[in-house]
Short mmCIF file of C-alpha atoms in Angstrom, two decimals:
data_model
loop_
_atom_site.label_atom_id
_atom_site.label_comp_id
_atom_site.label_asym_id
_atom_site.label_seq_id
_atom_site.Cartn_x
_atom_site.Cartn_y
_atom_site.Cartn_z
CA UNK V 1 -18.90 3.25 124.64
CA UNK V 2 -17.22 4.51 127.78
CA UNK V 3 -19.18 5.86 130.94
CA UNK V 4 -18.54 9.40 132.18
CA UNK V 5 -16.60 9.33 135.57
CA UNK V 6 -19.06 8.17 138.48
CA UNK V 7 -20.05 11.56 140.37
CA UNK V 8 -22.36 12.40 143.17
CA UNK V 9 -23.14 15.96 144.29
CA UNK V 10 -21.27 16.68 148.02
CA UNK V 11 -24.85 16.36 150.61
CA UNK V 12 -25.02 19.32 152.20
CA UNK V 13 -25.58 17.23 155.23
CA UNK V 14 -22.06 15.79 154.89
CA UNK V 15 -18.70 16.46 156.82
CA UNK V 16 -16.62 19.12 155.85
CA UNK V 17 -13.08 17.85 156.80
CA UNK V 18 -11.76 21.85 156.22
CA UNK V 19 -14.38 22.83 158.94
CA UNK V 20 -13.03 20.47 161.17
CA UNK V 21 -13.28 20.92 165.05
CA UNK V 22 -9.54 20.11 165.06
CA UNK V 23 -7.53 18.17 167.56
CA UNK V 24 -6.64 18.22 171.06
CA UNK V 25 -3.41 19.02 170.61
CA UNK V 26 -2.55 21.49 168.00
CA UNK V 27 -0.55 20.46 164.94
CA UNK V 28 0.08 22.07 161.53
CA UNK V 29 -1.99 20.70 159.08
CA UNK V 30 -0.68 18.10 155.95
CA UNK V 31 0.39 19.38 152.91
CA UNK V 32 -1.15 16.81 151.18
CA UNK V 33 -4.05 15.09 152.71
CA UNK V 34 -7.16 16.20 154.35
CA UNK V 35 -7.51 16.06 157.97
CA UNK V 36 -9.26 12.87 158.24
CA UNK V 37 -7.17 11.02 155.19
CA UNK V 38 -4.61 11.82 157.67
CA UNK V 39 -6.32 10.22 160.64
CA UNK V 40 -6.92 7.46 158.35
CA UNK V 41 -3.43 7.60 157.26
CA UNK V 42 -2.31 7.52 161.20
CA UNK V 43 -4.46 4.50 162.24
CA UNK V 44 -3.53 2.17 159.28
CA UNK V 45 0.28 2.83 160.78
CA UNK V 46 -0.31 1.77 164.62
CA UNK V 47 1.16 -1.24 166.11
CA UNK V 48 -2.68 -2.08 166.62
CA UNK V 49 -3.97 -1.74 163.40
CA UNK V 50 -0.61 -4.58 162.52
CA UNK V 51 -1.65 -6.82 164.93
CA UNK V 52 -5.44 -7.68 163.33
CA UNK V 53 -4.35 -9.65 160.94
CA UNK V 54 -3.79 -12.39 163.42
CA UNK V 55 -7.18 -11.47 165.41
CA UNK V 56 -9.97 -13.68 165.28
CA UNK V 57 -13.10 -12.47 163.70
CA UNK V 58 -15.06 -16.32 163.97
CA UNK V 59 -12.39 -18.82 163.38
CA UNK V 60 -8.93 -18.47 165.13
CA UNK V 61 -6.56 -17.31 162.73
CA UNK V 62 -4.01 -20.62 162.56
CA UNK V 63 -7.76 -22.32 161.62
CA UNK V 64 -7.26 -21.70 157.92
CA UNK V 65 -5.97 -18.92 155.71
CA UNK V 66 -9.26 -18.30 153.29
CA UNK V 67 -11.52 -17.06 157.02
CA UNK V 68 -11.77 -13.59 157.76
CA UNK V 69 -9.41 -12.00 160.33
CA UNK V 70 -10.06 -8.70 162.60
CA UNK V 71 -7.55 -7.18 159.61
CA UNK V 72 -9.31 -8.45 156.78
CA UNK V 73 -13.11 -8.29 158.23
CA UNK V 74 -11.93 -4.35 158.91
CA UNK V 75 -10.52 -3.60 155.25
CA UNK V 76 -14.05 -4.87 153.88
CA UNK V 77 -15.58 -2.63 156.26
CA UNK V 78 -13.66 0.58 154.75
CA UNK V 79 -14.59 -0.84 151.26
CA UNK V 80 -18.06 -0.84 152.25
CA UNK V 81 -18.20 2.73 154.00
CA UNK V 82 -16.01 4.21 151.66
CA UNK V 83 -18.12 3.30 148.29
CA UNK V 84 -21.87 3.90 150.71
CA UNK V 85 -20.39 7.52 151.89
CA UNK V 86 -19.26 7.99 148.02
CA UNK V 87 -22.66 7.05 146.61
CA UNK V 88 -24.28 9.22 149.33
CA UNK V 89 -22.46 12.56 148.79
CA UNK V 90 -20.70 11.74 152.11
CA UNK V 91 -17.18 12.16 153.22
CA UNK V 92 -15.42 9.04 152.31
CA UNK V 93 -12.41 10.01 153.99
CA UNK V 94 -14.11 9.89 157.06
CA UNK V 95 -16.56 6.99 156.98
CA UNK V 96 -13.07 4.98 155.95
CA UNK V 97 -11.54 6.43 158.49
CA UNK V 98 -13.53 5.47 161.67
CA UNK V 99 -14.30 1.88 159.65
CA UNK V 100 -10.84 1.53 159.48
CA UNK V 101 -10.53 2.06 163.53
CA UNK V 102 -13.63 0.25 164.92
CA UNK V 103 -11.73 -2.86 166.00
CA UNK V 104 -8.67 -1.91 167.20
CA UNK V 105 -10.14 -2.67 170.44
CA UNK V 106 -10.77 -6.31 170.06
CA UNK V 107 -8.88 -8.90 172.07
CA UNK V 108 -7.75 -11.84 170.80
CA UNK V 109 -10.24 -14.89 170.37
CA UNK V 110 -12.79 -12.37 169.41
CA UNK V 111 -16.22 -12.14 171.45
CA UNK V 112 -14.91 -14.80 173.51
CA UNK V 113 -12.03 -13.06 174.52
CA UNK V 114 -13.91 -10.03 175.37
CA UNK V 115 -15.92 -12.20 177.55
CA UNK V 116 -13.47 -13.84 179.52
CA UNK V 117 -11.83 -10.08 179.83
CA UNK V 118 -15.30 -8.69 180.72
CA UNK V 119 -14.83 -11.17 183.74
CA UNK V 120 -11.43 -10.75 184.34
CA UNK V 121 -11.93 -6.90 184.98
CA UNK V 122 -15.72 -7.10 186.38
CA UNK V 123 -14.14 -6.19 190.02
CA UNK V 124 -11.41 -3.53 188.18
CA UNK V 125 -13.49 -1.58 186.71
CA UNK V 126 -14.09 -3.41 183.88
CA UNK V 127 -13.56 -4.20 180.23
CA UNK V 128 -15.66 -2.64 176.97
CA UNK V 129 -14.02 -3.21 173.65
CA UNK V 130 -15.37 0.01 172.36
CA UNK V 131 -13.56 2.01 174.73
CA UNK V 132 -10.48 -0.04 174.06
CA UNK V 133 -10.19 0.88 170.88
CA UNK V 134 -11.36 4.68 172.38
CA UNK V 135 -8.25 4.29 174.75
CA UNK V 136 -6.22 3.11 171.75
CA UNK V 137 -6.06 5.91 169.83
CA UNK V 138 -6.14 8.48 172.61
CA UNK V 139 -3.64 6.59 175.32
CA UNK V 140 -1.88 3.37 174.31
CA UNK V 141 -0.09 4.06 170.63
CA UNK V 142 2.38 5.71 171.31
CA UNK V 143 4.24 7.16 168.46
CA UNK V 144 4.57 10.73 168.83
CA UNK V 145 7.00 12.89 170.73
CA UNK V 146 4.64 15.51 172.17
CA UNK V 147 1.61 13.33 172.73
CA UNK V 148 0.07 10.18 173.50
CA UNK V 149 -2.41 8.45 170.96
CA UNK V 150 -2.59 9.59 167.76
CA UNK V 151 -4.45 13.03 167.81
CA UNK V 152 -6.78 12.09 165.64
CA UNK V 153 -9.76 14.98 164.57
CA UNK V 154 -12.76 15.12 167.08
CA UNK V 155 -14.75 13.96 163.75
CA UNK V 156 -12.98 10.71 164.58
CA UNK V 157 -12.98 10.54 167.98
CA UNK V 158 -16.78 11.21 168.05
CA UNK V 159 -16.97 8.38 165.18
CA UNK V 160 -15.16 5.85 167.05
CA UNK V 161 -16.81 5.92 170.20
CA UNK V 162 -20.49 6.75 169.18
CA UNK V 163 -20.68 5.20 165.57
CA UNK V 164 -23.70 2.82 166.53
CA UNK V 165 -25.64 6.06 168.54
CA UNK V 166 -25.90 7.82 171.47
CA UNK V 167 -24.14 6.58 174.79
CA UNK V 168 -24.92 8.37 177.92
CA UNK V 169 -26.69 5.24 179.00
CA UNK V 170 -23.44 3.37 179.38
CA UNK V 171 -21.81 6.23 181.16
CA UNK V 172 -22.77 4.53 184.35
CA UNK V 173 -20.78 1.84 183.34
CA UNK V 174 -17.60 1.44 185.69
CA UNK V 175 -15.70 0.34 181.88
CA UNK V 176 -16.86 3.51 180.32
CA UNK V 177 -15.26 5.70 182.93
CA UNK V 178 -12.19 6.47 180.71
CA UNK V 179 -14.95 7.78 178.06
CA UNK V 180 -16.84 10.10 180.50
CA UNK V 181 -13.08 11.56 181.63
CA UNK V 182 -12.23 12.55 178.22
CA UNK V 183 -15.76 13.69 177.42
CA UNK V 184 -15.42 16.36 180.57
CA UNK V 185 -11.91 17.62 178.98
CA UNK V 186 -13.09 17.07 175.48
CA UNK V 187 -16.53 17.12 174.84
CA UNK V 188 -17.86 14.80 172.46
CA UNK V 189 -21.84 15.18 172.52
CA UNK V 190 -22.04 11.82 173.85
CA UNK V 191 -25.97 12.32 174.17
CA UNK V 192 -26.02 12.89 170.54
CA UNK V 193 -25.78 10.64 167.06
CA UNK V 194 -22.60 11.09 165.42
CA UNK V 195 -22.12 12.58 162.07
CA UNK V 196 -23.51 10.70 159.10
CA UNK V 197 -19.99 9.27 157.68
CA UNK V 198 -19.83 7.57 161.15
CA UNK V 199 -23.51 5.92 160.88
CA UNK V 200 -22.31 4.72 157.37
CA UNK V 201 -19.36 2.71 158.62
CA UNK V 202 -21.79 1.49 161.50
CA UNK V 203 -23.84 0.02 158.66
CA UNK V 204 -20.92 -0.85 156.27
CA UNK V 205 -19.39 -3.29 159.47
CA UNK V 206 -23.24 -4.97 159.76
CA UNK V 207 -23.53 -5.44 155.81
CA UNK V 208 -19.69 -6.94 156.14
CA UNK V 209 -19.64 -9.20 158.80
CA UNK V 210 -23.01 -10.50 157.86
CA UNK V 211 -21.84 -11.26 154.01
CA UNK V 212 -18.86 -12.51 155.09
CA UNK V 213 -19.93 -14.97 158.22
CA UNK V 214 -22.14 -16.59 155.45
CA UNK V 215 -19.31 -16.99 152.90
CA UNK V 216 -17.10 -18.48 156.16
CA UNK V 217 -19.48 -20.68 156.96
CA UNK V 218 -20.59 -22.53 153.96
CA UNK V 219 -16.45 -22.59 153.34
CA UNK V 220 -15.98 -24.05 156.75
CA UNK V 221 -18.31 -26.68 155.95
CA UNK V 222 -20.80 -25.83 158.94
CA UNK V 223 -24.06 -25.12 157.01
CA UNK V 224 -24.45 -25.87 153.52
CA UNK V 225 -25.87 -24.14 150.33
CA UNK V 226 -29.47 -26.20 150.41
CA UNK V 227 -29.84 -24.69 154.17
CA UNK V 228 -29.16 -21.26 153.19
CA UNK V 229 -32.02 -21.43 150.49
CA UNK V 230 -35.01 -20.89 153.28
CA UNK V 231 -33.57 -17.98 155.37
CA UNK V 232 -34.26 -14.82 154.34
CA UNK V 233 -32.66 -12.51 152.18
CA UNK V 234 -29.89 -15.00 150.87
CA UNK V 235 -32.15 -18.01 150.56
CA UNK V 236 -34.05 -15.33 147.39
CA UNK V 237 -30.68 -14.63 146.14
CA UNK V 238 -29.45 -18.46 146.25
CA UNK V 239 -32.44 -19.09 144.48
CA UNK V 240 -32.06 -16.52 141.39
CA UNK V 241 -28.57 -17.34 140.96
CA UNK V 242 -28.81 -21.15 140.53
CA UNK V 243 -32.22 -20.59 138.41
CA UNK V 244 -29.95 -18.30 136.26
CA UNK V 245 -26.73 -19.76 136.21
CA UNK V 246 -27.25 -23.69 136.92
CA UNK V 247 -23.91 -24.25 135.56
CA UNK V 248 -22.10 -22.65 138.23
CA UNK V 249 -20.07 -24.73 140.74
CA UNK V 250 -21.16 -24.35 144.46
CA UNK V 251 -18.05 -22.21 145.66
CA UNK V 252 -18.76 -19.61 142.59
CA UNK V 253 -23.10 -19.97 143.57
CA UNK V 254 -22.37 -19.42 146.91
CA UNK V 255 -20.04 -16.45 146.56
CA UNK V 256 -22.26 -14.55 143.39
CA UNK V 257 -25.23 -14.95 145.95
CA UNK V 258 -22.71 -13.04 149.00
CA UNK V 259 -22.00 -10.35 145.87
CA UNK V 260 -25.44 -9.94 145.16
CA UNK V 261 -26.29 -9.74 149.20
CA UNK V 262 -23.89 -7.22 149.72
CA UNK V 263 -25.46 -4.96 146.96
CA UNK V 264 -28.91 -5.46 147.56
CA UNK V 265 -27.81 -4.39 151.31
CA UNK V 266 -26.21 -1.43 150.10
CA UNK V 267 -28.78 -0.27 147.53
CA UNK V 268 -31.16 -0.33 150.73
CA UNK V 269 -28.79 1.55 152.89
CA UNK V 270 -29.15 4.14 150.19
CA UNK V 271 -32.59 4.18 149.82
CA UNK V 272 -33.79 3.98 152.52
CA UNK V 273 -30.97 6.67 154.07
CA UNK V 274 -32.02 9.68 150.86
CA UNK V 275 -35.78 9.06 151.82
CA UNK V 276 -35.25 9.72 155.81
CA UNK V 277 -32.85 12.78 154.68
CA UNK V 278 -35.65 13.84 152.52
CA UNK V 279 -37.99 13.76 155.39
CA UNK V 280 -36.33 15.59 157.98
CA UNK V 281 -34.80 18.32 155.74
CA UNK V 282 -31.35 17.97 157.18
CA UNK V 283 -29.20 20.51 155.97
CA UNK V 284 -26.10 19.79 157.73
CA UNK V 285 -23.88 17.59 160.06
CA UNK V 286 -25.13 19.58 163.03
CA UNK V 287 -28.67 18.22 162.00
CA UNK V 288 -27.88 15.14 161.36
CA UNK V 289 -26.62 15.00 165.24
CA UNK V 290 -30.08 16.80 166.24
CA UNK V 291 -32.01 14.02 165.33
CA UNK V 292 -33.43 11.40 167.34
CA UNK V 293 -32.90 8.79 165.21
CA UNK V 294 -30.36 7.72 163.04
CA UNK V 295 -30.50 8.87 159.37
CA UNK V 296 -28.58 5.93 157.83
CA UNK V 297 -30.25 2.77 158.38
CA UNK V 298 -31.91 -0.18 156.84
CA UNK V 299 -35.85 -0.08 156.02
CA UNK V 300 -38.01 -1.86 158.32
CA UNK V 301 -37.98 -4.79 155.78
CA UNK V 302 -34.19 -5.49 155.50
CA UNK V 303 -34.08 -5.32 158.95
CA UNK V 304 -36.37 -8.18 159.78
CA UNK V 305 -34.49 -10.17 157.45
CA UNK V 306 -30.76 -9.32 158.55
CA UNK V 307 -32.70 -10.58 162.13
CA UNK V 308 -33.42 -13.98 161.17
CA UNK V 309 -30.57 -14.06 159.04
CA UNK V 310 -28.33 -13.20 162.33
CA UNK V 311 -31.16 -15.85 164.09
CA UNK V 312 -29.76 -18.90 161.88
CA UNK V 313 -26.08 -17.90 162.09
CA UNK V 314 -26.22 -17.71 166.06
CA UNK V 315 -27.60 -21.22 166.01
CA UNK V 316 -25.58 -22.80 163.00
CA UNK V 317 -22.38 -21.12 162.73
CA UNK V 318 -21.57 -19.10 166.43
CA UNK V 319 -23.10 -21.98 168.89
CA UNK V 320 -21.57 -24.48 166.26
CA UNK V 321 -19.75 -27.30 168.78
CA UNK V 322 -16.30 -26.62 166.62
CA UNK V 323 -16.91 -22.80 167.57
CA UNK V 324 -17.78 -23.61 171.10
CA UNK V 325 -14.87 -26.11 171.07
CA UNK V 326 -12.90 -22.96 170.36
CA UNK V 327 -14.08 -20.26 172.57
CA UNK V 328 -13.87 -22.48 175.52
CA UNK V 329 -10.11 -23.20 174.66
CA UNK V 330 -9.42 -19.28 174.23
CA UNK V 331 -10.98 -18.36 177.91
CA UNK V 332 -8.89 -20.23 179.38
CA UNK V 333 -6.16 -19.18 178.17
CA UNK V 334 -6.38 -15.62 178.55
CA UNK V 335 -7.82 -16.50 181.84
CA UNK V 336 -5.03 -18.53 182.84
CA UNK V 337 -2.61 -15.93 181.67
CA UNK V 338 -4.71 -13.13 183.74
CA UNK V 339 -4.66 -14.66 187.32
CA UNK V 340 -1.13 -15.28 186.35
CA UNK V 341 0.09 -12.34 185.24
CA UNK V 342 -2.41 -9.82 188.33
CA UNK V 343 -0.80 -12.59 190.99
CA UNK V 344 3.03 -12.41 189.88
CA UNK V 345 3.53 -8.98 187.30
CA UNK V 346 7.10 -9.84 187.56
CA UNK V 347 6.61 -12.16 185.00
CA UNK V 348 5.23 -9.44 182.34
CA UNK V 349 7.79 -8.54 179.51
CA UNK V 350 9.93 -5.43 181.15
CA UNK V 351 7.65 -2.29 180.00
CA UNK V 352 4.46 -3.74 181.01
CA UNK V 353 5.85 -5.05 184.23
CA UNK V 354 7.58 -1.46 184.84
CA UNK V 355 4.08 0.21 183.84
CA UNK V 356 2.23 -2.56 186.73
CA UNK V 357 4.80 -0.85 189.60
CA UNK V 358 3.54 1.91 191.83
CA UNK V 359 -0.47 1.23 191.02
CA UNK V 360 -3.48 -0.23 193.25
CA UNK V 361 -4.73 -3.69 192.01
CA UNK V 362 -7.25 -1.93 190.08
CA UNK V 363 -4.22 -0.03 188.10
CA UNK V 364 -2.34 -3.37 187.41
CA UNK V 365 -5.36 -5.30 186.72
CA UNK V 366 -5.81 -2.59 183.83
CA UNK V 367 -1.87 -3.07 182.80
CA UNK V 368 -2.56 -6.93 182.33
CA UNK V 369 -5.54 -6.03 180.44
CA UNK V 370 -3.73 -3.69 177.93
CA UNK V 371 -1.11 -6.47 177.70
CA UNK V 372 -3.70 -9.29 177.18
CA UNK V 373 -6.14 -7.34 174.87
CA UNK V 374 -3.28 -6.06 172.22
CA UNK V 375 -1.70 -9.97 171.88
CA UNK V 376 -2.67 -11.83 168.52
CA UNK V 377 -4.43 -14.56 168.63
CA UNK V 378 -1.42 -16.93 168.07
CA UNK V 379 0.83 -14.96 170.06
CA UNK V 380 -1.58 -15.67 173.32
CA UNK V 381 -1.12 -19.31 172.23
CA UNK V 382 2.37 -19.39 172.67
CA UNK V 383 2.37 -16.91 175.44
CA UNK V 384 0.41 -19.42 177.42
CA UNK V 385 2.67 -22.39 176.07
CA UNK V 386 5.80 -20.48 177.68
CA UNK V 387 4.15 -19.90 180.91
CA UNK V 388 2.44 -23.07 181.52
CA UNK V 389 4.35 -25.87 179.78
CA UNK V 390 7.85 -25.93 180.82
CA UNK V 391 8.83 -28.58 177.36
CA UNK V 392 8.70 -25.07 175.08
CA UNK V 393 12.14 -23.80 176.56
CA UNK V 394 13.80 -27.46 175.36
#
């Protein structure tokens, strides 16, 4: 006997995309999609959006073919945020929508690129990959003829840049300068939390990334299944699953126990999310951004187990020596390519060096950082190759 059609009352505490704030710049709206399907709609089109697929999330991307990449690890993100908003009575458009967007930032070589830019630009006014992917969609795609960035809703915007909380205590920071700027043109409440949706794909990327480092690693060969089985949270679930099913291989154990992980973080995302809504009588999107704390969130007990969960990853899968081995490789070339391309801009392909002319050091530091942070992970490789090893042009 069929189910009826899964349905979930709209939470009266959820986004109406119809009552939208609007954009900066004025535009008819679609015939056809809500405002922030289309802002979803405009960020899966960018030249940025493209370009994770060959980001690192943990493993370089020419590592292998089955790790995650900036592209995929964002798509399970939206899958995430877009069934927790559903389940919720949220806006899935929108909680897709900014999950969709939270990385266009990223460098290449992941956190270790944004180290080695972090350093790069400490005396330039330096280098946040939140507000890259901020200055992303509001500067550096360029695909319209009467504006820069892609005009996304304020919804968005707000989503993007505040998704994880409040950030007037990083105002002060010379890399969040661009963000304060727009804020005094624009405001976005940065002393605020965001809407709901946005809180949901801030948990959605933490339920993700977590779920997925542990399939990565145990595929990479860097911890193994019998390890797993005395950290929290997925040691339990490792546990049921080969008491249950002993028949099962370890590549179908280990990736039933990261299904089972994922739900059990989700069903706590819900839980404990309805029983803070229930307690502060929110009543709509204004109150959810009147709180002072966030209302979607893990319970205090998931919490301290995604902790020593992240505790045994640091040590055995992002301090591994291959890892290590890895990063140190990837800072120097984008540092190599940074001194480089600040010292001799002529060098830069025609548009970037054109868009280094006429600017302080400061403004063509920030040029080679644009150029450095948009490249692909295998495109720096050969970028490097070209400009340090003369035996490429043969």
């Amino acid at each position: 006997m069929s189910q009826a059609p899964y349905f979930v009352p709209r939470a009266p505490y959820a986004e109406d995309p119809f009552k939208s704030k609007g954009r900066r710049f004025q535009e008819d709206e679609s015939r056809t999609r809500t405002p922030f399907a289309r802002d979803r709609d405009r960020i899966i089109h960018t030249s940025a959006f493209r370009r994770l697929k060959e980001k690192t999330q943990v493993f370089v991307a020419h590592e292998g073919d089955n790790f995650r990449t900036r592209l995929t690890h964002s798509l399970e993100v939206a899958q995430v945020a877009r069934s927790l908003a559903t389940a919720l009575g949220l806006d899935s458009d929108l909680a897709e929508t900014i999950a969709l967007g939270h990385d266009l930032g990223h460098p290449p070589f992941g956190h270790a690129g944004e180290d080695e830019l972090e350093i790069q630009m400490r005396d330039y006014g330096g280098f946040d990959h939140n507000v890259q992917t901020f200055r992303v969609v509001t500067e550096l795609e360029h695909r319209y003829p009467d504006f820069l960035g892609l005009n996304l809703t304020w919804e968005t915007l707000e989503g993007i840049i505040k998704h994880n909380g409040p950030v007037t205590n990083k105002l002060g920071k010379p890399s969040w300068k661009a963000i304060q700027r727009y804020d005094n043109d624009y405001g976005l409440g940065l002393d605020t939390w965001a809407s709901a949706e946005a809180q949901v794909a801030a948990l959605a990327d933490d339920i993700a990334y977590n779920n997925h480092d542990v399939d990565d690693g145990v595929t990479a060969g860097l911890f193994t299944l019998d390890e797993l089985m005395d950290v929290p949270l997925i040691g339990p679930i490792l546990y049921a699953v080969k008491s249950e099913r002993p028949d099962l291989d370890p590549r179908l154990t280990h990736l039933e126990a990261v299904r089972r992980m994922i739900g059990a973080m989700v069903d706590d995302v819900m839980g404990e999310t309805l029983q803070r809504a229930a307690a502060t009588g929110v009543s709509s999107a204004d109150d959810v951004r009147a709180l002072d704390h966030a209302l979607v969130a893990f319970s205090p007990d998931m919490a301290e187990d995604l902790a020593r969960l992240r505790a045994f990853l640091y040590e055995r899968m992002y301090r591994h020596w291959r890892v290590n081995r890895t990063r140190s490789q990837a800072r120097r070339i984008l540092g190599e390519m940074f001194a480089l391309f600040l010292k001799e801009p002529e060098v830069l392909p025609t548009v970037w060096f054109a868009k280094s002319q006429n600017r302080d050091e400061a403004g063509r530091a920030r040029v080679v950082c644009d150029y450095i942070a948009g490249m692909t992970d295998r495109f720096a490789i050969e970028e490097h190759r070209k400009l340090f090893h003369l035996d490429v042009w043969n």
